[in-house]
PDB file of C-alpha atoms in Angstrom:
ATOM      1  CA  MET A 124     -10.312  21.432  -0.975  1.00 91.00           C
ATOM      2  CA  LYS A 125      -8.257  19.280  -3.231  1.00 97.00           C
ATOM      3  CA  ILE A 126      -6.003  16.371  -2.391  1.00 98.00           C
ATOM      4  CA  ILE A 127      -2.587  16.522  -4.053  1.00 98.00           C
ATOM      5  CA  CYS A 128      -0.541  13.184  -3.946  1.00 98.00           C
ATOM      6  CA  ILE A 129       3.158  12.665  -4.620  1.00 97.00           C
ATOM      7  CA  GLY A 130       3.978   9.239  -6.150  1.00 89.00           C
ATOM      8  CA  ARG A 131       7.353   7.428  -5.977  1.00 88.00           C
ATOM      9  CA  ASN A 132       9.017   9.558  -3.414  1.00 91.00           C
ATOM     10  CA  TYR A 133      10.841   6.798  -1.444  1.00 88.00           C
ATOM     11  CA  THR A 134      13.516   4.628  -3.128  1.00 81.00           C
ATOM     12  CA  ALA A 135      12.648   1.454  -1.423  1.00 73.00           C
ATOM     13  CA  HIS A 136       9.013   1.819  -2.320  1.00 73.00           C
ATOM     14  CA  ILE A 137       9.992   2.369  -5.899  1.00 68.00           C
ATOM     15  CA  ALA A 138      11.927  -0.812  -5.869  1.00 72.00           C
ATOM     16  CA  GLU A 139       9.274  -3.006  -4.181  1.00 77.00           C
ATOM     17  CA  LEU A 140       6.694  -2.063  -7.039  1.00 71.00           C
ATOM     18  CA  LYS A 141       9.512  -2.386  -9.673  1.00 72.00           C
ATOM     19  CA  ASN A 142       8.874   1.158 -10.951  1.00 77.00           C
ATOM     20  CA  GLU A 143      11.309   3.459 -12.611  1.00 79.00           C
ATOM     21  CA  ARG A 144      12.829   6.192 -10.429  1.00 80.00           C
ATOM     22  CA  PRO A 145      11.305   9.490 -11.676  1.00 80.00           C
ATOM     23  CA  GLU A 146      13.364  12.633 -12.521  1.00 90.00           C
ATOM     24  CA  GLU A 147      10.731  14.871 -10.981  1.00 93.00           C
ATOM     25  CA  PRO A 148       7.864  14.470  -8.626  1.00 93.00           C
ATOM     26  CA  ILE A 149       4.917  12.387  -9.869  1.00 93.00           C
ATOM     27  CA  ILE A 150       1.707  14.193  -9.135  1.00 96.00           C
ATOM     28  CA  PHE A 151      -1.839  12.858  -9.035  1.00 96.00           C
ATOM     29  CA  ILE A 152      -5.051  14.232  -7.530  1.00 96.00           C
ATOM     30  CA  LYS A 153      -7.822  12.610  -5.387  1.00 97.00           C
ATOM     31  CA  PRO A 154     -11.252  14.336  -5.302  1.00 97.00           C
ATOM     32  CA  ASP A 155     -12.546  15.607  -1.974  1.00 97.00           C
ATOM     33  CA  SER A 156     -15.099  12.839  -2.133  1.00 97.00           C
ATOM     34  CA  ALA A 157     -12.272  10.366  -1.562  1.00 98.00           C
ATOM     35  CA  VAL A 158     -11.803  11.595   2.038  1.00 98.00           C
ATOM     36  CA  LEU A 159     -13.065   8.851   4.465  1.00 98.00           C
ATOM     37  CA  PRO A 160     -15.323  10.516   7.100  1.00 97.00           C
ATOM     38  CA  LYS A 161     -13.999  10.704  10.662  1.00 93.00           C
ATOM     39  CA  GLN A 162     -14.592   7.640  12.726  1.00 90.00           C
ATOM     40  CA  GLN A 163     -15.968   5.615   9.824  1.00 97.00           C
ATOM     41  CA  ASP A 164     -14.685   2.079   8.908  1.00 98.00           C
ATOM     42  CA  PHE A 165     -13.226   1.564   5.569  1.00 98.00           C
ATOM     43  CA  TYR A 166     -15.360  -0.760   3.420  1.00 98.00           C
ATOM     44  CA  ILE A 167     -13.504  -2.707   0.593  1.00 98.00           C
ATOM     45  CA  PRO A 168     -15.089  -1.698  -2.656  1.00 98.00           C
ATOM     46  CA  GLU A 169     -16.644  -4.452  -4.807  1.00 97.00           C
ATOM     47  CA  PHE A 170     -14.562  -3.408  -7.934  1.00 97.00           C
ATOM     48  CA  SER A 171     -11.257  -4.618  -6.313  1.00 98.00           C
ATOM     49  CA  ASP A 172      -9.759  -7.681  -4.913  1.00 96.00           C
ATOM     50  CA  ASP A 173      -6.459  -6.071  -4.067  1.00 98.00           C
ATOM     51  CA  ILE A 174      -6.792  -2.796  -2.047  1.00 98.00           C
ATOM     52  CA  HIS A 175      -3.375  -1.701  -0.576  1.00 98.00           C
ATOM     53  CA  TYR A 176      -2.571   0.592   2.291  1.00 98.00           C
ATOM     54  CA  GLU A 177       0.033   3.345   1.785  1.00 98.00           C
ATOM     55  CA  VAL A 178       0.881   5.472   4.807  1.00 98.00           C
ATOM     56  CA  GLU A 179       2.033   8.983   4.240  1.00 98.00           C
ATOM     57  CA  VAL A 180       2.900  12.237   5.968  1.00 98.00           C
ATOM     58  CA  LEU A 181       0.471  14.936   5.103  1.00 98.00           C
ATOM     59  CA  VAL A 182       0.642  18.698   4.992  1.00 98.00           C
ATOM     60  CA  LYS A 183      -2.244  21.155   5.191  1.00 98.00           C
ATOM     61  CA  ILE A 184      -1.972  24.411   3.165  1.00 98.00           C
ATOM     62  CA  LYS A 185      -3.057  27.425   5.049  1.00 98.00           C
ATOM     63  CA  LYS A 186      -3.232  30.194   2.415  1.00 98.00           C
ATOM     64  CA  VAL A 187      -3.362  30.730  -1.265  1.00 98.00           C
ATOM     65  CA  GLY A 188      -0.149  30.532  -3.220  1.00 98.00           C
ATOM     66  CA  LYS A 189       1.205  29.996  -6.753  1.00 98.00           C
ATOM     67  CA  HIS A 190       4.713  29.797  -8.022  1.00 98.00           C
ATOM     68  CA  ILE A 191       6.028  29.574  -4.435  1.00 98.00           C
ATOM     69  CA  SER A 192       9.721  29.445  -4.049  1.00 98.00           C
ATOM     70  CA  GLU A 193      11.180  26.779  -1.797  1.00 97.00           C
ATOM     71  CA  GLU A 194      12.486  29.319   0.751  1.00 98.00           C
ATOM     72  CA  PHE A 195       9.079  30.646   1.336  1.00 98.00           C
ATOM     73  CA  ALA A 196       7.174  27.322   1.279  1.00 98.00           C
ATOM     74  CA  PRO A 197       7.176  27.033   5.148  1.00 98.00           C
ATOM     75  CA  SER A 198       4.979  30.025   5.489  1.00 98.00           C
ATOM     76  CA  TYR A 199       2.172  28.134   3.579  1.00 98.00           C
ATOM     77  CA  TYR A 200       1.609  25.474   6.145  1.00 98.00           C
ATOM     78  CA  ASP A 201       1.418  25.231  10.038  1.00 98.00           C
ATOM     79  CA  GLU A 202       0.097  21.553  10.358  1.00 98.00           C
ATOM     80  CA  ILE A 203       1.296  18.209   9.429  1.00 98.00           C
ATOM     81  CA  GLY A 204      -0.344  14.805   9.882  1.00 98.00           C
ATOM     82  CA  LEU A 205      -0.473  11.232   8.818  1.00 98.00           C
ATOM     83  CA  GLY A 206      -2.975   9.411   6.456  1.00 98.00           C
ATOM     84  CA  ILE A 207      -3.373   6.483   4.104  1.00 98.00           C
ATOM     85  CA  ASP A 208      -3.557   6.483   0.346  1.00 98.00           C
ATOM     86  CA  PHE A 209      -5.684   3.453  -0.425  1.00 98.00           C
ATOM     87  CA  THR A 210      -4.909   2.072  -3.858  1.00 98.00           C
ATOM     88  CA  ALA A 211      -6.880  -0.538  -5.763  1.00 98.00           C
ATOM     89  CA  ARG A 212      -3.682  -2.194  -7.099  1.00 97.00           C
ATOM     90  CA  ASP A 213      -5.322  -4.616  -9.471  1.00 97.00           C
ATOM     91  CA  LEU A 214      -7.268  -1.796 -11.101  1.00 97.00           C
ATOM     92  CA  GLN A 215      -4.135   0.348 -11.148  1.00 96.00           C
ATOM     93  CA  SER A 216      -2.093  -2.301 -12.903  1.00 95.00           C
ATOM     94  CA  LYS A 217      -4.578  -2.690 -15.589  1.00 96.00           C
ATOM     95  CA  LEU A 218      -4.774   0.990 -16.138  1.00 96.00           C
ATOM     96  CA  LYS A 219      -1.029   1.375 -16.197  1.00 91.00           C
ATOM     97  CA  GLU A 220      -0.600  -1.416 -18.779  1.00 94.00           C
ATOM     98  CA  LYS A 221      -2.933   0.499 -21.087  1.00 96.00           C
ATOM     99  CA  GLY A 222      -1.352   3.861 -20.563  1.00 95.00           C
ATOM    100  CA  LEU A 223      -4.527   5.119 -18.922  1.00 95.00           C
ATOM    101  CA  PRO A 224      -4.957   7.495 -15.926  1.00 93.00           C
ATOM    102  CA  TRP A 225      -5.004   6.136 -12.396  1.00 89.00           C
ATOM    103  CA  GLU A 226      -8.107   8.010 -10.959  1.00 94.00           C
ATOM    104  CA  LYS A 227     -10.338   4.972 -10.568  1.00 96.00           C
ATOM    105  CA  ALA A 228      -7.674   3.133  -8.639  1.00 98.00           C
ATOM    106  CA  LYS A 229      -6.734   6.114  -6.365  1.00 97.00           C
ATOM    107  CA  GLY A 230      -9.668   8.424  -6.133  1.00 98.00           C
ATOM    108  CA  PHE A 231     -12.618   6.321  -5.157  1.00 98.00           C
ATOM    109  CA  ASP A 232     -14.774   7.086  -2.185  1.00 98.00           C
ATOM    110  CA  GLY A 233     -12.925   6.460   1.013  1.00 98.00           C
ATOM    111  CA  ALA A 234      -9.421   6.094  -0.580  1.00 98.00           C
ATOM    112  CA  ALA A 235      -8.001   9.057   1.496  1.00 98.00           C
ATOM    113  CA  VAL A 236      -7.668   8.573   5.163  1.00 98.00           C
ATOM    114  CA  ILE A 237      -6.691  11.812   7.003  1.00 98.00           C
ATOM    115  CA  GLY A 238      -5.769  11.542  10.634  1.00 98.00           C
ATOM    116  CA  GLU A 239      -5.467  14.151  13.344  1.00 98.00           C
ATOM    117  CA  TRP A 240      -3.367  17.364  12.710  1.00 98.00           C
ATOM    118  CA  LEU A 241      -0.291  18.566  14.762  1.00 98.00           C
ATOM    119  CA  SER A 242       1.409  21.744  14.774  1.00 98.00           C
ATOM    120  CA  LYS A 243       4.754  21.669  12.964  1.00 98.00           C
ATOM    121  CA  THR A 244       6.291  23.635  15.830  1.00 97.00           C
ATOM    122  CA  GLN A 245       6.161  20.424  17.914  1.00 96.00           C
ATOM    123  CA  PHE A 246       8.993  19.048  15.805  1.00 97.00           C
ATOM    124  CA  LYS A 247      12.622  20.154  15.528  1.00 96.00           C
ATOM    125  CA  ASN A 248      13.118  18.970  11.988  1.00 97.00           C
ATOM    126  CA  LEU A 249      10.392  18.025   9.640  1.00 98.00           C
ATOM    127  CA  ASN A 250      12.965  16.353   7.339  1.00 97.00           C
ATOM    128  CA  ASP A 251      13.711  13.896  10.076  1.00 97.00           C
ATOM    129  CA  LEU A 252      10.364  12.526  11.199  1.00 98.00           C
ATOM    130  CA  ASN A 253       9.698   8.871  11.997  1.00 98.00           C
ATOM    131  CA  PHE A 254       6.227   7.359  11.187  1.00 98.00           C
ATOM    132  CA  LYS A 255       4.756   3.978  10.953  1.00 98.00           C
ATOM    133  CA  LEU A 256       1.635   1.963  10.168  1.00 98.00           C
ATOM    134  CA  VAL A 257       0.580  -0.945  12.310  1.00 98.00           C
ATOM    135  CA  LYS A 258      -1.641  -3.704  10.923  1.00 98.00           C
ATOM    136  CA  ASN A 259      -3.134  -6.131  13.493  1.00 98.00           C
ATOM    137  CA  ASP A 260      -0.420  -5.256  16.067  1.00 96.00           C
ATOM    138  CA  LYS A 261       2.482  -5.695  13.658  1.00 98.00           C
ATOM    139  CA  VAL A 262       4.452  -2.854  12.065  1.00 98.00           C
ATOM    140  CA  VAL A 263       4.014  -3.128   8.292  1.00 98.00           C
ATOM    141  CA  GLN A 264       5.431   0.338   7.305  1.00 97.00           C
ATOM    142  CA  ASP A 265       8.277   2.169   9.128  1.00 97.00           C
ATOM    143  CA  GLY A 266       9.500   5.366   7.291  1.00 96.00           C
ATOM    144  CA  ASN A 267      11.355   8.599   8.052  1.00 96.00           C
ATOM    145  CA  THR A 268      10.952  11.824   6.037  1.00 97.00           C
ATOM    146  CA  SER A 269      14.748  12.136   5.593  1.00 95.00           C
ATOM    147  CA  LEU A 270      14.349   9.310   2.969  1.00 94.00           C
ATOM    148  CA  MET A 271      12.087  11.323   0.781  1.00 94.00           C
ATOM    149  CA  LEU A 272      13.448  12.040  -2.747  1.00 94.00           C
ATOM    150  CA  TRP A 273      11.780  15.468  -2.510  1.00 95.00           C
ATOM    151  CA  LYS A 274      11.145  17.111   0.859  1.00 97.00           C
ATOM    152  CA  ILE A 275       8.075  18.981   1.975  1.00 98.00           C
ATOM    153  CA  ASP A 276       9.132  22.427   0.911  1.00 98.00           C
ATOM    154  CA  GLU A 277      10.472  21.174  -2.463  1.00 97.00           C
ATOM    155  CA  ILE A 278       7.038  19.507  -3.100  1.00 98.00           C
ATOM    156  CA  ILE A 279       5.121  22.655  -2.285  1.00 98.00           C
ATOM    157  CA  ALA A 280       7.325  24.676  -4.672  1.00 98.00           C
ATOM    158  CA  TYR A 281       7.053  22.176  -7.434  1.00 97.00           C
ATOM    159  CA  VAL A 282       3.282  21.595  -7.165  1.00 98.00           C
ATOM    160  CA  SER A 283       2.619  25.290  -6.951  1.00 98.00           C
ATOM    161  CA  THR A 284       4.017  25.789 -10.461  1.00 97.00           C
ATOM    162  CA  PHE A 285       1.163  23.746 -11.839  1.00 97.00           C
ATOM    163  CA  PHE A 286      -1.659  24.145  -9.426  1.00 97.00           C
ATOM    164  CA  MET A 287      -2.592  27.127  -7.351  1.00 98.00           C
ATOM    165  CA  LEU A 288      -2.686  25.966  -3.712  1.00 98.00           C
ATOM    166  CA  LYS A 289      -5.609  27.124  -1.542  1.00 98.00           C
ATOM    167  CA  LYS A 290      -6.359  27.093   2.104  1.00 98.00           C
ATOM    168  CA  GLY A 291      -7.409  23.602   3.227  1.00 98.00           C
ATOM    169  CA  ASP A 292      -5.631  21.649   0.476  1.00 98.00           C
ATOM    170  CA  VAL A 293      -3.914  18.476   1.613  1.00 98.00           C
ATOM    171  CA  ILE A 294      -0.654  17.149   0.209  1.00 98.00           C
ATOM    172  CA  PHE A 295       0.125  13.510   0.514  1.00 98.00           C
ATOM    173  CA  THR A 296       3.945  13.311   0.388  1.00 98.00           C
ATOM    174  CA  GLY A 297       4.549   9.673  -0.696  1.00 96.00           C
ATOM    175  CA  THR A 298       4.729   6.346   1.010  1.00 95.00           C
ATOM    176  CA  PRO A 299       7.814   4.226   2.139  1.00 94.00           C
ATOM    177  CA  ALA A 300       8.290   0.569   1.469  1.00 91.00           C
ATOM    178  CA  GLY A 301       5.978  -1.998   3.010  1.00 95.00           C
ATOM    179  CA  VAL A 302       2.750  -1.381   1.277  1.00 96.00           C
ATOM    180  CA  GLY A 303       0.378  -4.349   1.239  1.00 97.00           C
ATOM    181  CA  LYS A 304      -3.105  -5.862   0.941  1.00 98.00           C
ATOM    182  CA  ILE A 305      -5.882  -5.225   3.383  1.00 98.00           C
ATOM    183  CA  SER A 306      -8.531  -7.824   4.293  1.00 98.00           C
ATOM    184  CA  PRO A 307     -11.860  -7.579   6.108  1.00 98.00           C
ATOM    185  CA  ASN A 308     -11.455  -7.282   9.966  1.00 98.00           C
ATOM    186  CA  ASP A 309      -7.928  -5.885   9.620  1.00 98.00           C
ATOM    187  CA  TYR A 310      -7.131  -3.068  12.214  1.00 98.00           C
ATOM    188  CA  LEU A 311      -4.813  -0.252  11.130  1.00 98.00           C
ATOM    189  CA  SER A 312      -3.226   2.500  13.263  1.00 98.00           C
ATOM    190  CA  GLY A 313      -0.793   5.189  12.280  1.00 98.00           C
ATOM    191  CA  SER A 314       1.575   7.285  14.330  1.00 98.00           C
ATOM    192  CA  LEU A 315       3.990  10.159  13.740  1.00 98.00           C
ATOM    193  CA  GLU A 316       6.907  10.385  16.233  1.00 98.00           C
ATOM    194  CA  ASN A 317       5.016   7.847  18.448  1.00 97.00           C
ATOM    195  CA  ILE A 318       1.892  10.140  18.476  1.00 98.00           C
ATOM    196  CA  GLU A 319      -1.051   8.018  17.172  1.00 98.00           C
ATOM    197  CA  LEU A 320      -2.976  10.080  14.736  1.00 98.00           C
ATOM    198  CA  PHE A 321      -5.533   7.542  13.440  1.00 98.00           C
ATOM    199  CA  THR A 322      -7.103   4.118  13.816  1.00 98.00           C
ATOM    200  CA  LEU A 323      -9.123   2.220  11.348  1.00 98.00           C
ATOM    201  CA  LYS A 324     -11.140  -0.882  10.959  1.00 98.00           C
ATOM    202  CA  ILE A 325     -11.399  -2.671   7.678  1.00 98.00           C
ATOM    203  CA  ARG A 326     -14.835  -4.167   6.697  1.00 97.00           C
TER     204      ARG A 326
END
């Protein structure tokens, strides 16, 4: 199982981090060891003083595929979900300044929160899904998949030209604006179309 993440897929998020808008999807990988075990609190690692939350809609791949055309992409997944791409922003900034890879800032242990999964048949239009992240009873991220630069099926088609997709792979589709720092004792919860899919305590 691999975790494939799409960066800079929402215009407002690109602007808030003062990044350049990409001409094609930005892909990075998290190892399976980055998945935070279910029901476990997130512990802020010692190597960072600036861990940011990034809530994202997730897609779980159900069968093997490569060079998948966009029109056939829907047959490669049945479930969608919600999760957090935790990022050591201070470490990422240092790595980016030196032109180095981001893995240490994105793929550390516990950096991928994966909530409960839902059948995609529950929703009329996957390109019009509301989702949000609440931190200490305040909504900090409020997104809609219609604002994605690249939609789910486009992402699957693009990613599969580089990486063979396998059953159980998870795609993080990008985060909207509103990312921010976490602190000990914060409480996070994420919902998709008002269905709560995860809760998380920060230690």
